[in-house]
Tab-separated table of C-alpha atoms in Angstrom:
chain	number	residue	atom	x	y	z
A	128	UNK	CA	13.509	103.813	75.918
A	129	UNK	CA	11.605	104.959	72.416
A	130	UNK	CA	11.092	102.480	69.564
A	131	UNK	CA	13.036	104.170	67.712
A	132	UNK	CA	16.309	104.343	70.256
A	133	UNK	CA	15.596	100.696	70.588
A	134	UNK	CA	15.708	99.938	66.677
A	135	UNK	CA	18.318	102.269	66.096
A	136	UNK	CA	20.637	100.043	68.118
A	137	UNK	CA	19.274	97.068	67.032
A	138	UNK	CA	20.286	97.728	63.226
A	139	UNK	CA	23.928	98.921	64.966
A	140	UNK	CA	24.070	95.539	66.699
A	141	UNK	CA	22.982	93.504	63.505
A	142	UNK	CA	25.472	95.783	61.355
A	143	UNK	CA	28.611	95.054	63.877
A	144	UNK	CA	27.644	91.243	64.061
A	145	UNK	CA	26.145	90.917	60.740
A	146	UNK	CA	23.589	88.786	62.121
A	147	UNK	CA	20.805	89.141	64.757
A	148	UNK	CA	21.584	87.625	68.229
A	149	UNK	CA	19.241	85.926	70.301
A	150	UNK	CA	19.601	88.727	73.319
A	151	UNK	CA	18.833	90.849	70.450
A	152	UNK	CA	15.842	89.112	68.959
A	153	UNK	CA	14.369	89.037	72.308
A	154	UNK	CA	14.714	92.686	72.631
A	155	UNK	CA	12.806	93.312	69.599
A	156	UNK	CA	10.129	90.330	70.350
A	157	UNK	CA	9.455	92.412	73.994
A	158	UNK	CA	9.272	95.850	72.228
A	159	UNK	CA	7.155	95.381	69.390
A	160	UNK	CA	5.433	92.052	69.691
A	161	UNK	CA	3.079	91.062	67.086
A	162	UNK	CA	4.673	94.332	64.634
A	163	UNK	CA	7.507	92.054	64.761
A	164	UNK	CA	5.686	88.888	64.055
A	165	UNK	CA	4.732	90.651	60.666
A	166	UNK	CA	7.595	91.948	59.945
A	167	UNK	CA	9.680	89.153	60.136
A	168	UNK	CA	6.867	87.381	57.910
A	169	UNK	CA	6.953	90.536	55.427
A	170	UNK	CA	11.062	89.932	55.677
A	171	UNK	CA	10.571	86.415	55.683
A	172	UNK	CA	8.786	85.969	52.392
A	173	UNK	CA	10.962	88.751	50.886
A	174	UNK	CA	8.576	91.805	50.614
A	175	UNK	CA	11.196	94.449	51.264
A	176	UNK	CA	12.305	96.419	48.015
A	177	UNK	CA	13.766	98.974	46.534
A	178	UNK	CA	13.663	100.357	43.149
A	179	UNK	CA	16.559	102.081	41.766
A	180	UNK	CA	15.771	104.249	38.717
A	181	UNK	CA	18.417	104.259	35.608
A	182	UNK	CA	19.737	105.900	34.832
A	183	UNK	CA	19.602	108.265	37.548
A	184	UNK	CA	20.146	108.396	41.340
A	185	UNK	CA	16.974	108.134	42.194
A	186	UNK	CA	15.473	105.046	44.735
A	187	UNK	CA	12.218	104.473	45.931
A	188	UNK	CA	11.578	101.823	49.008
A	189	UNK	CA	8.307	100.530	49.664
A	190	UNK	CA	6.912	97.325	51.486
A	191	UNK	CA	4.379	94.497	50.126
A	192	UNK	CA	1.452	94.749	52.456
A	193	UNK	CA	-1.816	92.162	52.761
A	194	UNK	CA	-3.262	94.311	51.015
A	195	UNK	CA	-1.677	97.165	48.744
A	196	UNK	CA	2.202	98.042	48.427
A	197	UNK	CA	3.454	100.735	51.001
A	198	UNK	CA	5.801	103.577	50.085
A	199	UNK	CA	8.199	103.929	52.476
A	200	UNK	CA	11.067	106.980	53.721
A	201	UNK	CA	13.193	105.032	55.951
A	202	UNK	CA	14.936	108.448	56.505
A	203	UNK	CA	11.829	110.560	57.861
A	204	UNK	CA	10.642	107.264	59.838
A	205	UNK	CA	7.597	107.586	56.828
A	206	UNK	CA	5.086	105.112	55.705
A	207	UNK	CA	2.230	105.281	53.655
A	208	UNK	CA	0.179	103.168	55.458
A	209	UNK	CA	-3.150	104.096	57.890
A	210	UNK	CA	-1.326	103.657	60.896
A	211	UNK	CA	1.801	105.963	60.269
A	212	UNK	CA	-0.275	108.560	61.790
A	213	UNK	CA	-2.208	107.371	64.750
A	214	UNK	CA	1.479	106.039	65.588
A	215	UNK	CA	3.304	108.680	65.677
A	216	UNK	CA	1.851	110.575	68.342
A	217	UNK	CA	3.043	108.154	70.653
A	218	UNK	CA	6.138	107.472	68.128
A	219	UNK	CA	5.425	103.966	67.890
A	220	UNK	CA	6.208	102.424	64.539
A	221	UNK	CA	4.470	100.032	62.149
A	222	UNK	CA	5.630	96.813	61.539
A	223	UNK	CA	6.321	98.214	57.715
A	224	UNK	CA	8.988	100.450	58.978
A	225	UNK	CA	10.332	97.856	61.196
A	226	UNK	CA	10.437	95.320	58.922
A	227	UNK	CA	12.444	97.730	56.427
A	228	UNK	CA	14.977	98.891	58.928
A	229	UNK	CA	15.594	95.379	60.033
A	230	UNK	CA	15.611	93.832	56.307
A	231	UNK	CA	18.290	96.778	55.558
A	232	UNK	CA	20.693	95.875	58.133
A	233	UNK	CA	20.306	92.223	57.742
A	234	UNK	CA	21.267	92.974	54.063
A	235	UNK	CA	17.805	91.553	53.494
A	236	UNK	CA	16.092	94.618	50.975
A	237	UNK	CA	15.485	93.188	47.300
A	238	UNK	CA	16.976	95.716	45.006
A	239	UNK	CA	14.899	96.062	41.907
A	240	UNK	CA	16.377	98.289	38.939
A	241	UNK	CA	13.797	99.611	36.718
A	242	UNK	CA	14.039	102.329	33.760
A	243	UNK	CA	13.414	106.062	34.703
A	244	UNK	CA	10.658	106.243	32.772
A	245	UNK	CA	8.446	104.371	34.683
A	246	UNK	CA	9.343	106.272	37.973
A	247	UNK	CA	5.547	108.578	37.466
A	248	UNK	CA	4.149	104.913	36.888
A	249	UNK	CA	5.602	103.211	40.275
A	250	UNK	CA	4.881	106.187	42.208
A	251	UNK	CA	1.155	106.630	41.318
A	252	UNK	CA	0.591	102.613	41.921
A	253	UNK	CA	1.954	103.176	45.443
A	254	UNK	CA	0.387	106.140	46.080
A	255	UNK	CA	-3.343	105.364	45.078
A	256	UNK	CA	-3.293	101.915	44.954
């Protein structure tokens, strides 16, 4: 089974229970290993956000990396990091996607509200650092 089928029903499972079982931890632990060490660090220590422009619909989700933030598209299975790319061909995911989908269904992503006008600002800081 893909990484992807796999954390597709592991958000399903964590939605229905509304927390994450052991069978289902140890599912994830034997399918990503150490991507799942960070992300339940990057979860852990509450690096998962989203800001939500107002007024306006508009919502941007990125991770806090070591390093830089990441701009993320949960949707399109998109991250801004290195490794989005190298991983795809063999449509493995990085442990910033991961960590998202799993902080979303856990109810775990920090919503951060920020004025419109500083949506060109945001985006620019995630996209060049």
């Amino acid at each position: 089974m893909k990484e992807r089928e796999i954390l597709y029903e592991t958000e399903e499972a964590i939605r229905s229970r509304g927390y994450l079982t052991l069978k289902i931890l140890n599912r994830v632990i034997d399918t990503y290993g150490e991507r799942f060490e960070r992300a339940w660090e990057a979860l852990r220590k509450g690096m998962v956000k989203k800001y939500r422009f107002v007024p306006g619909p508009g919502e941007v989700s990125f991770i806090v990396g070591n390093t830089k933030e990441y701009l993320l598209i949960p949707e399109a299975w998109y991250c801004s990091c290195r490794g989005t790319y190298s991983r795809r061909r063999n449509e493995s995911l990085c442990y910033h996607l991961l960590a998202y989908k799993l902080a979303e269904a856990l109810g775990l992503v920090e919503l951060v509200e920020m004025n419109v006008q500083h949506y060109d600002t945001l985006i620019n800081e995630l996209k060049y650092g």
